[in-house]
Amino acid sequence: MEERDVRFVRLWFTDVLGFLKSVAIAPAELEGAFAEGIGFDGSAIEGYARIYESDMVAHPDPSTFQMLPWRTEANTARMFCDISLPDGSPSFADPRHVLKRALDKASEMGFTYYIHPEIEFFLFKEPVLPGVEPTPLDTGGYFDHTTLGDGTDFRRDAIQMLEQMGISVEFSHHEAAPGQHEIDLRYADALTMADNIMTFRVVMKEVAVSQGIQASFMPKPFTQHAGSGMHTHMSLFEGDNNAFYDASDAYRLSRIGKQFVAGLLHHAPEITAVTNQWVNSYKRLAGEGEAPSYISWGRNNSTALVRIPMFKPDKSSSARIELRSLDSATNPYLAYALTLAAGLSGIEHEMELPDEVMEDVEALTARERRAMGIRSLPRNLDEAIREMENSELVASTLGEHVYDFFLRNKRAEFDSYRRQVTAHELATLLPRL
C-alpha cells in the first residue's frame, strides 16, 4: 500500500440478495481491521440481523487485495470481508460464509470445486428511467464482428480493467440480442470466482458510467429478445486429478461426474429460487433463447438444463459439466453453495443418471415429456419458493437464518409483483372488456 500510495481501502461484502456493500477506511486503520475487524450495524443490511442483535464485525481477507483501476484521482484498494459476530463466531447471515461451509464439506470428501462462468449482460445507450423501455447500445447479433463502435470499445476497456485486478478473461463476444454482450472468466475455485463475479459486476457498471451508457444484469429486459444467463461450467478435482474425467467412458465422464449431474437434476427445482431469484428471471426461463425450462441433460443439446461439453474430449483437465439455468443477477455465493450441495448429494446417495435427451425438449409435447420422465423447472418465482420451502438440502446448506430470510423476502417480492397491473393486460384486455 505504501508503494502504491493507497489513500483509501474499501471493504466489500454482500447482503443475502447479492447486493454489494462497502465501507472505506484510511490505510492507518487497516492494521486494526486485520486484528479486530470493523464494526457495523448488521440490522441495516438486508437479511443480516434483527434490531436487538445488530452488532457485527467485518474482517478483511488480505488475499483479495486489489487496486481499483477506476479510482485514479485518489488511489483506492479493495478487499472482500468475512463477517463475524462480536464473540468472533462466523455470522450465519454472511453469504461468503455459506459458500465456505459448502466448500468445507467438499474438502472433507476430498474435492475442490472449480467454476467457469459465461456472464451475459446488456448495454443501454443512456441511463434507464423507471417505466421506460431501454434502448440497446447496438444492433449486433450472436458472434457478430462489428466495426469499431461503442460495444467493441466497452468490452476492450472492461477486459483491460478486469485483468488489472487479477481477473483472467478467456473470451468475449457479442451475444444474440441487440446490446447484449458476454465475457467468460477463466476457471477458478468457487470462492475466488464468486468474489470475481461480484467484482465483475462493479467493473461493468463503472466502465459503462465512464462512457455515458448503462450496463445491466437484469435477466430479461426485452420481451422480444433473449435474456441474460450465466451458464456455469463446473468440475471437481481430487488434488491434481479431474474427478469428472474417465477416458474409457463415451462421454469422457466418470461415475462421480454422472452422480454429480444426477444430483443437480434431482435437486434442480428446489434450488431454482436461489439460482434464479427475481420475478423477472422466469421470463428468461420461458422456453426461448436457449434458456432451459425443463430438467434434462445432453451433450450437444442447447435446450438441456445440464450439458456435457465435448470440445476437448481427450483432455482430462477439460472434463466438466455446464449448468445452463443460472442468470447473471444471482447471488453467486449462495448459488454456487447450492449447486455444489446438489451435486455432492448425488455422489453421496450414488444417484443414477437418467437417459440422455437428444431431442429439442421445447419441441416435445407435454405427453412426450411425461413419457420420458422430463420434469419442468418452476415456471415462476412462486412455484420456486414452494419447492424451496420443502427442501432439506437448501435449508441445511443456507442455514436457518439465510433460508428463512430469503423465503420471506421472495414471498414479499412475488406478492408485490402479482398485484401489479401490467402494460400487457391494459393493451389486450382494456379495449375489449
Short mmCIF file of C-alpha atoms in Angstrom, two decimals:
data_model
loop_
_atom_site.label_atom_id
_atom_site.label_comp_id
_atom_site.label_asym_id
_atom_site.label_seq_id
_atom_site.Cartn_x
_atom_site.Cartn_y
_atom_site.Cartn_z
CA MET A 1 0.00 0.00 0.00
CA GLU A 2 2.86 2.38 0.74
CA GLU A 3 4.47 1.54 -2.61
CA ARG A 4 1.24 2.35 -4.43
CA ASP A 5 0.37 5.41 -2.35
CA VAL A 6 -3.03 3.99 -1.38
CA ARG A 7 -5.26 6.66 0.18
CA PHE A 8 -8.43 4.64 0.79
CA VAL A 9 -9.25 0.97 1.37
CA ARG A 10 -12.75 -0.22 0.55
CA LEU A 11 -14.00 -3.26 2.43
CA TRP A 12 -16.58 -5.21 0.42
CA PHE A 13 -19.19 -7.81 1.35
CA THR A 14 -22.66 -8.73 0.09
CA ASP A 15 -26.09 -8.87 1.60
CA VAL A 16 -28.23 -12.01 1.34
CA LEU A 17 -29.68 -10.94 -2.02
CA GLY A 18 -26.22 -10.42 -3.52
CA PHE A 19 -26.01 -6.62 -3.48
CA LEU A 20 -22.54 -5.29 -2.78
CA LYS A 21 -21.89 -3.36 0.45
CA SER A 22 -18.83 -1.22 1.06
CA VAL A 23 -17.13 0.82 3.76
CA ALA A 24 -14.00 2.90 3.19
CA ILE A 25 -11.21 3.18 5.76
CA ALA A 26 -7.92 5.04 5.83
CA PRO A 27 -4.74 2.98 5.42
CA ALA A 28 -3.78 3.76 9.02
CA GLU A 29 -6.87 1.83 10.18
CA LEU A 30 -6.08 -1.34 8.25
CA GLU A 31 -3.82 -2.91 10.87
CA GLY A 32 -6.63 -2.60 13.41
CA ALA A 33 -9.10 -4.00 10.88
CA PHE A 34 -6.94 -7.12 10.45
CA ALA A 35 -6.58 -7.53 14.21
CA GLU A 36 -10.09 -6.70 15.40
CA GLY A 37 -12.31 -6.11 12.35
CA ILE A 38 -14.55 -3.15 11.56
CA GLY A 39 -17.85 -2.98 13.44
CA PHE A 40 -21.14 -2.10 11.70
CA ASP A 41 -24.89 -2.22 12.23
CA GLY A 42 -25.98 -5.58 10.85
CA SER A 43 -29.67 -4.74 11.22
CA ALA A 44 -29.28 -2.14 8.45
CA ILE A 45 -28.07 -4.78 5.96
CA GLU A 46 -30.67 -6.77 4.00
CA GLY A 47 -31.10 -10.14 5.74
CA TYR A 48 -28.27 -9.80 8.25
CA ALA A 49 -29.77 -9.30 11.71
CA ARG A 50 -32.67 -8.14 13.83
CA ILE A 51 -32.57 -4.82 15.68
CA TYR A 52 -31.72 -6.38 19.04
CA GLU A 53 -28.72 -8.31 17.69
CA SER A 54 -27.32 -5.76 15.27
CA ASP A 55 -23.60 -5.58 16.16
CA MET A 56 -21.44 -7.30 13.54
CA VAL A 57 -17.78 -7.20 12.54
CA ALA A 58 -16.21 -7.19 9.06
CA HIS A 59 -12.81 -8.91 8.78
CA PRO A 60 -10.89 -8.10 5.57
CA ASP A 61 -9.40 -11.05 3.67
CA PRO A 62 -5.87 -9.91 2.64
CA SER A 63 -5.72 -12.48 -0.18
CA THR A 64 -8.39 -10.44 -2.02
CA PHE A 65 -6.43 -7.15 -2.03
CA GLN A 66 -6.64 -5.36 -5.39
CA MET A 67 -6.35 -1.78 -6.60
CA LEU A 68 -9.50 -0.21 -8.10
CA PRO A 69 -8.36 0.98 -11.56
CA TRP A 70 -11.19 3.49 -11.94
CA ARG A 71 -10.27 5.37 -8.73
CA THR A 72 -7.20 7.13 -10.11
CA GLU A 73 -7.68 10.58 -8.55
CA ALA A 74 -7.05 9.06 -5.09
CA ASN A 75 -5.51 5.58 -5.19
CA THR A 76 -8.04 3.16 -3.75
CA ALA A 77 -7.79 -0.55 -2.99
CA ARG A 78 -10.44 -3.13 -2.06
CA MET A 79 -10.66 -6.33 -0.04
CA PHE A 80 -13.55 -8.72 0.49
CA CYS A 81 -14.59 -9.37 4.07
CA ASP A 82 -15.78 -12.26 6.17
CA ILE A 83 -18.47 -11.26 8.67
CA SER A 84 -18.50 -12.35 12.30
CA LEU A 85 -20.43 -11.71 15.50
CA PRO A 86 -18.76 -9.74 18.33
CA ASP A 87 -17.70 -13.01 20.02
CA GLY A 88 -15.70 -13.96 16.93
CA SER A 89 -18.03 -16.68 15.67
CA PRO A 90 -18.95 -16.55 11.96
CA SER A 91 -22.15 -14.76 11.02
CA PHE A 92 -24.55 -17.28 9.55
CA ALA A 93 -26.10 -14.43 7.53
CA ASP A 94 -22.87 -13.91 5.55
CA PRO A 95 -23.28 -15.40 2.02
CA ARG A 96 -19.49 -15.83 1.76
CA HIS A 97 -19.61 -17.98 4.89
CA VAL A 98 -22.44 -20.07 3.40
CA LEU A 99 -20.23 -20.89 0.42
CA LYS A 100 -17.22 -21.59 2.66
CA ARG A 101 -19.27 -24.13 4.64
CA ALA A 102 -20.27 -25.91 1.43
CA LEU A 103 -16.66 -25.93 0.24
CA ASP A 104 -15.53 -27.36 3.58
CA LYS A 105 -17.91 -30.28 3.09
CA ALA A 106 -16.50 -30.87 -0.40
CA SER A 107 -12.98 -30.73 1.03
CA GLU A 108 -13.87 -33.35 3.64
CA MET A 109 -14.93 -35.59 0.74
CA GLY A 110 -11.59 -34.92 -0.96
CA PHE A 111 -12.84 -32.46 -3.60
CA THR A 112 -12.03 -28.94 -4.77
CA TYR A 113 -14.85 -27.18 -6.66
CA TYR A 114 -13.91 -25.22 -9.79
CA ILE A 115 -16.10 -22.78 -11.69
CA HIS A 116 -16.01 -21.13 -15.13
CA PRO A 117 -18.93 -18.74 -15.82
CA GLU A 118 -20.15 -17.25 -19.11
CA ILE A 119 -21.55 -13.90 -17.96
CA GLU A 120 -24.10 -12.15 -20.18
CA PHE A 121 -25.32 -8.58 -19.72
CA PHE A 122 -26.93 -5.72 -21.61
CA LEU A 123 -25.58 -2.30 -22.53
CA PHE A 124 -28.06 0.57 -22.98
CA LYS A 125 -27.44 3.89 -24.70
CA GLU A 126 -28.21 6.06 -21.71
CA PRO A 127 -29.21 5.65 -18.06
CA VAL A 128 -32.60 3.95 -17.97
CA LEU A 129 -35.57 5.77 -16.44
CA PRO A 130 -38.17 3.79 -14.42
CA GLY A 131 -41.05 2.61 -16.60
CA VAL A 132 -39.28 3.48 -19.87
CA GLU A 133 -38.12 0.68 -22.19
CA PRO A 134 -34.34 0.93 -22.56
CA THR A 135 -32.57 1.48 -25.88
CA PRO A 136 -29.88 -1.13 -26.73
CA LEU A 137 -26.41 0.26 -27.35
CA ASP A 138 -26.11 -1.59 -30.69
CA THR A 139 -27.99 -3.82 -33.11
CA GLY A 140 -25.49 -6.68 -33.25
CA GLY A 141 -26.25 -10.39 -33.07
CA TYR A 142 -24.53 -13.58 -31.88
CA PHE A 143 -20.76 -13.54 -32.56
CA ASP A 144 -21.17 -10.57 -34.91
CA HIS A 145 -17.86 -9.00 -35.86
CA THR A 146 -18.72 -5.34 -35.87
CA THR A 147 -16.55 -2.43 -36.90
CA LEU A 148 -15.14 -0.31 -34.10
CA GLY A 149 -18.05 1.01 -32.09
CA ASP A 150 -19.31 1.60 -28.59
CA GLY A 151 -19.79 -2.11 -27.78
CA THR A 152 -16.33 -3.10 -29.02
CA ASP A 153 -14.71 -0.24 -27.12
CA PHE A 154 -16.64 -1.15 -23.99
CA ARG A 155 -15.51 -4.79 -23.96
CA ARG A 156 -11.89 -3.80 -24.60
CA ASP A 157 -11.87 -1.28 -21.74
CA ALA A 158 -13.76 -3.58 -19.36
CA ILE A 159 -11.47 -6.57 -20.00
CA GLN A 160 -8.35 -4.45 -19.50
CA MET A 161 -9.75 -3.28 -16.17
CA LEU A 162 -10.63 -6.82 -15.09
CA GLU A 163 -7.13 -8.04 -15.88
CA GLN A 164 -5.60 -5.11 -13.99
CA MET A 165 -7.49 -6.51 -10.99
CA GLY A 166 -6.12 -10.01 -11.47
CA ILE A 167 -9.29 -11.46 -13.05
CA SER A 168 -8.39 -13.53 -16.12
CA VAL A 169 -10.73 -13.42 -19.13
CA GLU A 170 -10.98 -16.28 -21.63
CA PHE A 171 -13.41 -14.98 -24.26
CA SER A 172 -15.65 -12.07 -25.08
CA HIS A 173 -18.17 -11.59 -27.85
CA HIS A 174 -21.47 -10.07 -28.83
CA GLU A 175 -24.45 -12.15 -27.75
CA ALA A 176 -27.75 -12.87 -29.54
CA ALA A 177 -29.80 -9.80 -28.58
CA PRO A 178 -29.18 -6.17 -29.54
CA GLY A 179 -26.93 -4.56 -26.94
CA GLN A 180 -26.18 -7.94 -25.32
CA HIS A 181 -22.59 -9.00 -24.61
CA GLU A 182 -20.80 -11.91 -22.98
CA ILE A 183 -17.48 -12.15 -21.15
CA ASP A 184 -16.23 -15.55 -19.96
CA LEU A 185 -13.93 -15.72 -16.94
CA ARG A 186 -11.11 -18.24 -16.65
CA TYR A 187 -11.57 -21.20 -14.27
CA ALA A 188 -11.01 -20.58 -10.56
CA ASP A 189 -12.04 -22.19 -7.30
CA ALA A 190 -15.63 -21.36 -6.37
CA LEU A 191 -14.88 -18.84 -3.60
CA THR A 192 -12.43 -16.88 -5.75
CA MET A 193 -14.91 -16.98 -8.64
CA ALA A 194 -17.80 -15.71 -6.52
CA ASP A 195 -15.59 -12.79 -5.44
CA ASN A 196 -14.61 -12.27 -9.09
CA ILE A 197 -18.24 -12.18 -10.22
CA MET A 198 -19.08 -9.51 -7.65
CA THR A 199 -16.06 -7.51 -8.87
CA PHE A 200 -17.08 -8.14 -12.50
CA ARG A 201 -20.47 -6.52 -11.95
CA VAL A 202 -18.89 -3.44 -10.40
CA VAL A 203 -16.35 -3.12 -13.23
CA MET A 204 -19.05 -3.40 -15.93
CA LYS A 205 -21.13 -0.69 -14.30
CA GLU A 206 -18.15 1.60 -13.65
CA VAL A 207 -16.88 1.35 -17.23
CA ALA A 208 -20.40 1.96 -18.55
CA VAL A 209 -20.87 5.07 -16.42
CA SER A 210 -17.50 6.41 -17.57
CA GLN A 211 -18.72 6.09 -21.18
CA GLY A 212 -22.14 7.63 -20.60
CA ILE A 213 -24.03 4.35 -21.03
CA GLN A 214 -25.60 1.80 -18.66
CA ALA A 215 -24.79 -1.86 -18.01
CA SER A 216 -27.50 -4.15 -16.61
CA PHE A 217 -27.63 -7.75 -15.40
CA MET A 218 -31.44 -7.84 -15.43
CA PRO A 219 -32.30 -11.36 -16.67
CA LYS A 220 -34.85 -10.34 -19.33
CA PRO A 221 -35.25 -6.63 -20.13
CA PHE A 222 -36.89 -7.21 -23.54
CA THR A 223 -39.91 -9.36 -24.35
CA GLN A 224 -38.80 -9.99 -27.94
CA HIS A 225 -35.14 -10.78 -27.27
CA ALA A 226 -33.21 -13.44 -25.40
CA GLY A 227 -32.39 -12.89 -21.74
CA SER A 228 -29.03 -12.84 -19.97
CA GLY A 229 -27.82 -16.06 -18.40
CA MET A 230 -24.68 -17.15 -16.62
CA HIS A 231 -24.03 -20.64 -17.99
CA THR A 232 -21.64 -22.12 -15.47
CA HIS A 233 -19.08 -24.85 -16.17
CA MET A 234 -18.26 -26.95 -13.10
CA SER A 235 -15.77 -29.63 -12.15
CA LEU A 236 -14.44 -31.39 -9.06
CA PHE A 237 -10.75 -32.09 -8.63
CA GLU A 238 -9.08 -34.59 -6.30
CA GLY A 239 -5.68 -32.98 -5.89
CA ASP A 240 -4.39 -32.50 -9.44
CA ASN A 241 -6.78 -35.07 -10.94
CA ASN A 242 -10.10 -34.14 -12.51
CA ALA A 243 -12.66 -36.31 -10.72
CA PHE A 244 -15.10 -35.87 -13.63
CA TYR A 245 -12.81 -37.47 -16.25
CA ASP A 246 -12.92 -41.09 -17.40
CA ALA A 247 -11.08 -41.87 -20.64
CA SER A 248 -13.00 -45.15 -21.07
CA ASP A 249 -16.45 -43.53 -20.99
CA ALA A 250 -18.22 -42.47 -24.19
CA TYR A 251 -18.91 -39.07 -22.68
CA ARG A 252 -15.46 -38.98 -21.01
CA LEU A 253 -17.47 -38.51 -17.81
CA SER A 254 -16.61 -40.51 -14.68
CA ARG A 255 -19.06 -42.17 -12.34
CA ILE A 256 -18.53 -39.29 -9.89
CA GLY A 257 -19.30 -36.83 -12.67
CA LYS A 258 -22.50 -38.67 -13.60
CA GLN A 259 -23.62 -38.81 -9.98
CA PHE A 260 -22.93 -35.07 -9.65
CA VAL A 261 -25.13 -34.37 -12.69
CA ALA A 262 -27.83 -36.68 -11.31
CA GLY A 263 -27.78 -34.69 -8.07
CA LEU A 264 -28.14 -31.41 -9.95
CA LEU A 265 -31.10 -32.76 -11.93
CA HIS A 266 -32.76 -34.24 -8.84
CA HIS A 267 -32.50 -31.07 -6.75
CA ALA A 268 -32.94 -28.54 -9.59
CA PRO A 269 -36.50 -27.42 -8.71
CA GLU A 270 -35.69 -26.71 -5.06
CA ILE A 271 -32.55 -24.62 -5.73
CA THR A 272 -34.07 -22.55 -8.55
CA ALA A 273 -35.42 -19.84 -6.24
CA VAL A 274 -31.77 -19.01 -5.48
CA THR A 275 -30.15 -19.60 -8.88
CA ASN A 276 -32.97 -17.53 -10.45
CA GLN A 277 -34.10 -15.30 -7.64
CA TRP A 278 -36.09 -12.49 -9.28
CA VAL A 279 -39.62 -12.45 -10.70
CA ASN A 280 -38.05 -11.36 -13.98
CA SER A 281 -35.78 -14.45 -14.01
CA TYR A 282 -38.72 -16.64 -15.06
CA LYS A 283 -39.36 -14.58 -18.19
CA ARG A 284 -35.95 -15.82 -19.34
CA LEU A 285 -36.78 -19.43 -18.37
CA ALA A 286 -39.90 -19.43 -20.52
CA GLY A 287 -38.50 -21.61 -23.29
CA GLU A 288 -36.90 -19.07 -25.63
CA GLY A 289 -33.33 -18.02 -26.34
CA GLU A 290 -31.79 -21.38 -25.37
CA ALA A 291 -32.67 -20.89 -21.70
CA PRO A 292 -33.79 -24.20 -20.17
CA SER A 293 -37.28 -24.67 -18.81
CA TYR A 294 -37.19 -28.46 -18.38
CA ILE A 295 -34.93 -30.80 -16.40
CA SER A 296 -32.78 -32.92 -18.70
CA TRP A 297 -29.18 -33.42 -19.77
CA GLY A 298 -27.39 -33.94 -23.05
CA ARG A 299 -24.20 -33.34 -24.99
CA ASN A 300 -24.91 -31.08 -27.97
CA ASN A 301 -28.37 -30.10 -26.75
CA SER A 302 -28.71 -26.39 -26.03
CA THR A 303 -32.23 -26.90 -24.61
CA ALA A 304 -30.96 -29.19 -21.83
CA LEU A 305 -30.58 -27.96 -18.27
CA VAL A 306 -27.18 -29.67 -17.95
CA ARG A 307 -24.89 -30.06 -20.94
CA ILE A 308 -21.71 -32.15 -21.21
CA PRO A 309 -19.30 -30.08 -23.36
CA MET A 310 -17.22 -32.19 -25.76
CA PHE A 311 -14.85 -29.53 -27.13
CA LYS A 312 -11.71 -31.37 -25.95
CA PRO A 313 -12.92 -34.90 -25.10
CA ASP A 314 -9.46 -36.40 -24.52
CA LYS A 315 -8.04 -33.62 -22.34
CA SER A 316 -8.62 -34.73 -18.75
CA SER A 317 -8.38 -31.25 -17.25
CA SER A 318 -11.18 -30.04 -19.54
CA ALA A 319 -13.80 -32.56 -18.37
CA ARG A 320 -16.70 -30.58 -16.94
CA ILE A 321 -20.44 -30.13 -16.91
CA GLU A 322 -22.38 -26.98 -17.81
CA LEU A 323 -25.42 -25.83 -15.84
CA ARG A 324 -27.46 -23.50 -18.08
CA SER A 325 -30.20 -22.21 -15.78
CA LEU A 326 -28.34 -19.62 -13.69
CA ASP A 327 -28.84 -15.98 -14.56
CA SER A 328 -26.21 -13.32 -14.09
CA ALA A 329 -28.23 -11.50 -11.41
CA THR A 330 -27.96 -14.30 -8.87
CA ASN A 331 -26.05 -14.14 -5.59
CA PRO A 332 -23.01 -16.21 -6.67
CA TYR A 333 -22.07 -17.26 -3.13
CA LEU A 334 -25.47 -18.81 -2.43
CA ALA A 335 -25.96 -20.16 -5.96
CA TYR A 336 -22.60 -21.96 -6.03
CA ALA A 337 -23.09 -23.28 -2.50
CA LEU A 338 -26.38 -24.89 -3.57
CA THR A 339 -25.19 -26.26 -6.91
CA LEU A 340 -22.26 -27.85 -5.08
CA ALA A 341 -24.53 -29.25 -2.37
CA ALA A 342 -26.89 -30.70 -5.00
CA GLY A 343 -24.02 -32.36 -6.88
CA LEU A 344 -22.44 -33.75 -3.70
CA SER A 345 -25.85 -35.14 -2.71
CA GLY A 346 -25.85 -37.08 -5.98
CA ILE A 347 -22.43 -38.50 -5.12
CA GLU A 348 -23.31 -39.33 -1.52
CA HIS A 349 -26.53 -41.10 -2.49
CA GLU A 350 -25.00 -42.69 -5.62
CA MET A 351 -27.82 -41.32 -7.77
CA GLU A 352 -28.25 -42.84 -11.22
CA LEU A 353 -28.09 -40.53 -14.20
CA PRO A 354 -31.30 -40.70 -16.29
CA ASP A 355 -31.15 -41.27 -20.05
CA GLU A 356 -29.64 -38.53 -22.19
CA VAL A 357 -32.16 -36.38 -24.08
CA MET A 358 -31.12 -35.70 -27.66
CA GLU A 359 -34.36 -34.09 -28.84
CA ASP A 360 -35.26 -30.42 -28.63
CA VAL A 361 -37.02 -30.55 -25.27
CA GLU A 362 -39.07 -27.45 -26.02
CA ALA A 363 -40.46 -29.01 -29.22
CA LEU A 364 -41.76 -32.12 -27.44
CA THR A 365 -45.40 -32.31 -26.42
CA ALA A 366 -46.32 -32.37 -22.75
CA ARG A 367 -47.32 -36.04 -23.15
CA GLU A 368 -43.95 -36.90 -24.73
CA ARG A 369 -42.08 -35.18 -21.91
CA ARG A 370 -44.13 -37.06 -19.30
CA ALA A 371 -43.41 -40.36 -21.06
CA MET A 372 -39.69 -39.56 -20.98
CA GLY A 373 -39.83 -38.56 -17.30
CA ILE A 374 -38.81 -34.97 -18.02
CA ARG A 375 -39.94 -32.60 -15.28
CA SER A 376 -40.38 -28.85 -15.58
CA LEU A 377 -38.37 -26.22 -13.76
CA PRO A 378 -40.53 -23.85 -11.69
CA ARG A 379 -42.45 -21.58 -14.06
CA ASN A 380 -42.42 -18.55 -11.79
CA LEU A 381 -40.96 -17.36 -8.51
CA ASP A 382 -44.00 -18.57 -6.57
CA GLU A 383 -43.51 -22.17 -7.74
CA ALA A 384 -39.79 -21.92 -6.99
CA ILE A 385 -40.48 -20.69 -3.46
CA ARG A 386 -42.86 -23.60 -2.83
CA GLU A 387 -40.18 -26.07 -3.95
CA MET A 388 -37.59 -24.39 -1.75
CA GLU A 389 -39.91 -24.43 1.29
CA ASN A 390 -39.89 -28.24 1.23
CA SER A 391 -36.16 -28.67 0.69
CA GLU A 392 -33.98 -30.06 3.45
CA LEU A 393 -30.93 -29.64 1.22
CA VAL A 394 -31.50 -25.89 0.74
CA ALA A 395 -32.29 -25.33 4.41
CA SER A 396 -29.18 -27.15 5.63
CA THR A 397 -26.89 -25.56 3.02
CA LEU A 398 -28.02 -21.97 3.53
CA GLY A 399 -28.50 -22.27 7.28
CA GLU A 400 -31.68 -21.38 9.14
CA HIS A 401 -31.12 -17.62 9.16
CA VAL A 402 -30.44 -17.15 5.43
CA TYR A 403 -33.07 -19.74 4.48
CA ASP A 404 -35.84 -18.04 6.47
CA PHE A 405 -34.94 -14.51 5.39
CA PHE A 406 -34.63 -15.47 1.72
CA LEU A 407 -38.05 -17.12 1.70
CA ARG A 408 -39.69 -14.16 3.44
CA ASN A 409 -38.09 -11.70 1.05
CA LYS A 410 -39.04 -13.67 -2.06
CA ARG A 411 -42.63 -14.19 -0.92
CA ALA A 412 -42.93 -10.42 -0.47
CA GLU A 413 -41.41 -9.82 -3.92
CA PHE A 414 -43.85 -12.18 -5.63
CA ASP A 415 -46.86 -10.84 -3.71
CA SER A 416 -45.96 -7.30 -4.78
CA TYR A 417 -45.43 -8.45 -8.36
CA ARG A 418 -48.74 -10.30 -8.70
CA ARG A 419 -50.69 -7.23 -7.59
CA GLN A 420 -49.31 -5.14 -10.45
CA VAL A 421 -51.47 -4.36 -13.50
CA THR A 422 -49.14 -4.72 -16.50
CA ALA A 423 -48.97 -2.95 -19.84
CA HIS A 424 -49.80 -6.30 -21.48
CA GLU A 425 -53.10 -6.52 -19.59
CA LEU A 426 -54.00 -2.94 -20.42
CA ALA A 427 -53.18 -3.48 -24.10
CA THR A 428 -55.04 -6.78 -24.53
CA LEU A 429 -58.00 -6.50 -22.11
CA LEU A 430 -58.89 -2.86 -21.61
CA PRO A 431 -60.09 -2.29 -25.22
CA ARG A 432 -62.21 -5.49 -25.14
CA LEU A 433 -63.74 -5.66 -21.65
#
